Amino acid sequence: MAQMEYTSAIKFMQPSKGTWRPLVQRVSSAEKRGIDEAWEAMQTFSASLHASGDFARMRAEQRRKWMWSLLAEELMERVRGDVRVQGLSVELERDVMEGKVTSGFAAEVLLKAFLNE
């Protein structure tokens, strides 16, 4: 029953990996049933991604996102560690929480302090 419901539901989902359509299979490690078939489906999926170039495109996009994520983390660490920012941040955080200033205004003040403007 569950297999039929999942199969039906998947028909309405947009494929996220090119033309690949997910398979719904019944697998039970306890009953040692369907494991070989599931592994074969995974290998077919992997081969499909590589053959279409989707794997390389997804990996490239992942590396691009990692680059920006690492940059954002490093910048935040440097901003938070800056003595000028630390001196202003406690009061600005309180003012933001109390609604005295907007988040955008406080962020701009901290950024200008960090950039020494």
Coordinates of C-alpha atoms in Angstrom, one line a residue:
M1 CA 0.0 0.0 0.0
A2 CA 2.7 2.5 1.0
Q3 CA 4.6 1.7 -2.2
M4 CA 1.6 2.6 -4.4
E5 CA 1.0 5.8 -2.5
Y6 CA 4.6 6.9 -2.9
T7 CA 4.6 6.0 -6.6
S8 CA 1.5 8.0 -7.1
A9 CA 2.8 11.0 -5.1
I10 CA 6.1 11.1 -7.1
K11 CA 4.2 11.6 -10.3
F12 CA 3.4 15.1 -9.1
M13 CA 6.9 16.1 -8.2
Q14 CA 9.2 18.0 -10.5
P15 CA 12.5 16.1 -11.3
S16 CA 15.3 17.7 -9.5
K17 CA 18.0 15.9 -11.4
G18 CA 17.4 16.3 -15.1
T19 CA 15.2 13.6 -16.6
W20 CA 15.7 11.1 -13.8
R21 CA 12.5 9.8 -12.3
P22 CA 12.9 8.4 -8.7
L23 CA 11.9 4.8 -8.3
V24 CA 9.8 3.5 -5.4
Q25 CA 11.0 0.1 -4.3
R26 CA 10.2 -2.1 -1.3
V27 CA 13.4 -2.9 0.6
S28 CA 13.9 -4.7 3.9
S29 CA 17.3 -5.4 5.4
A30 CA 15.6 -7.5 8.1
E31 CA 14.0 -9.7 5.5
K32 CA 17.0 -9.4 3.1
R33 CA 14.6 -8.3 0.3
G34 CA 15.2 -5.8 -2.4
I35 CA 18.7 -4.7 -1.4
D36 CA 20.3 -5.8 -4.7
E37 CA 17.6 -4.0 -6.7
A38 CA 18.0 -0.9 -4.6
W39 CA 21.7 -0.9 -5.1
E40 CA 21.3 -1.4 -8.9
A41 CA 18.9 1.6 -8.9
M42 CA 21.5 3.8 -7.1
Q43 CA 24.2 2.8 -9.6
T44 CA 21.8 3.5 -12.5
F45 CA 21.0 6.9 -11.0
S46 CA 24.7 7.7 -10.5
A47 CA 25.5 6.6 -14.1
S48 CA 22.7 8.8 -15.4
L49 CA 24.0 11.9 -13.5
H50 CA 27.5 11.4 -14.8
A51 CA 26.4 10.7 -18.4
S52 CA 24.2 13.8 -18.6
G53 CA 26.8 16.0 -17.1
D54 CA 24.4 16.8 -14.2
F55 CA 26.9 15.5 -11.6
A56 CA 29.7 17.8 -12.8
R57 CA 27.3 20.7 -12.9
M58 CA 26.0 20.0 -9.4
R59 CA 29.5 19.6 -8.0
A60 CA 30.6 22.9 -9.6
E61 CA 27.6 24.7 -8.1
Q62 CA 28.4 23.1 -4.7
R63 CA 32.0 24.4 -4.9
R64 CA 30.8 27.9 -5.8
K65 CA 28.4 27.9 -2.8
W66 CA 31.1 26.6 -0.5
M67 CA 33.4 29.5 -1.6
W68 CA 30.8 32.1 -0.7
S69 CA 29.9 30.3 2.5
L70 CA 33.5 30.2 3.6
L71 CA 33.9 33.9 2.7
A72 CA 30.8 34.9 4.6
E73 CA 31.9 32.9 7.7
E74 CA 35.4 34.5 7.6
L75 CA 34.0 38.0 7.2
M76 CA 31.6 37.5 10.1
E77 CA 34.3 36.2 12.3
R78 CA 36.5 39.2 11.5
V79 CA 33.6 41.7 11.9
R80 CA 32.6 40.2 15.3
G81 CA 36.2 40.2 16.4
D82 CA 36.8 43.8 15.5
V83 CA 37.3 46.0 18.6
R84 CA 35.3 48.9 17.1
V85 CA 32.4 46.6 16.3
Q86 CA 32.5 45.0 19.7
G87 CA 32.3 48.4 21.3
L88 CA 29.2 49.3 19.4
S89 CA 27.4 46.0 19.1
V90 CA 26.1 45.5 22.6
E91 CA 24.2 48.9 22.6
L92 CA 23.1 48.5 19.0
E93 CA 21.8 45.0 19.7
R94 CA 19.8 46.3 22.6
D95 CA 18.4 49.2 20.6
V96 CA 17.4 46.9 17.8
M97 CA 15.6 44.5 20.3
E98 CA 13.8 47.4 21.9
G99 CA 12.8 48.8 18.5
K100 CA 14.7 52.0 18.9
V101 CA 16.6 51.5 15.6
T102 CA 16.1 49.2 12.7
S103 CA 18.3 46.2 12.0
G104 CA 19.4 47.7 8.8
F105 CA 20.6 50.9 10.5
A106 CA 22.5 49.0 13.1
A107 CA 24.1 46.8 10.5
E108 CA 25.2 49.8 8.6
V109 CA 26.7 51.4 11.7
L110 CA 28.6 48.3 12.5
L111 CA 29.8 47.9 8.9
K112 CA 31.0 51.5 8.7
A113 CA 32.9 51.0 12.0
F114 CA 34.5 47.8 10.7
L115 CA 35.5 49.5 7.4
N116 CA 36.7 52.5 9.4
E117 CA 34.4 55.0 7.5

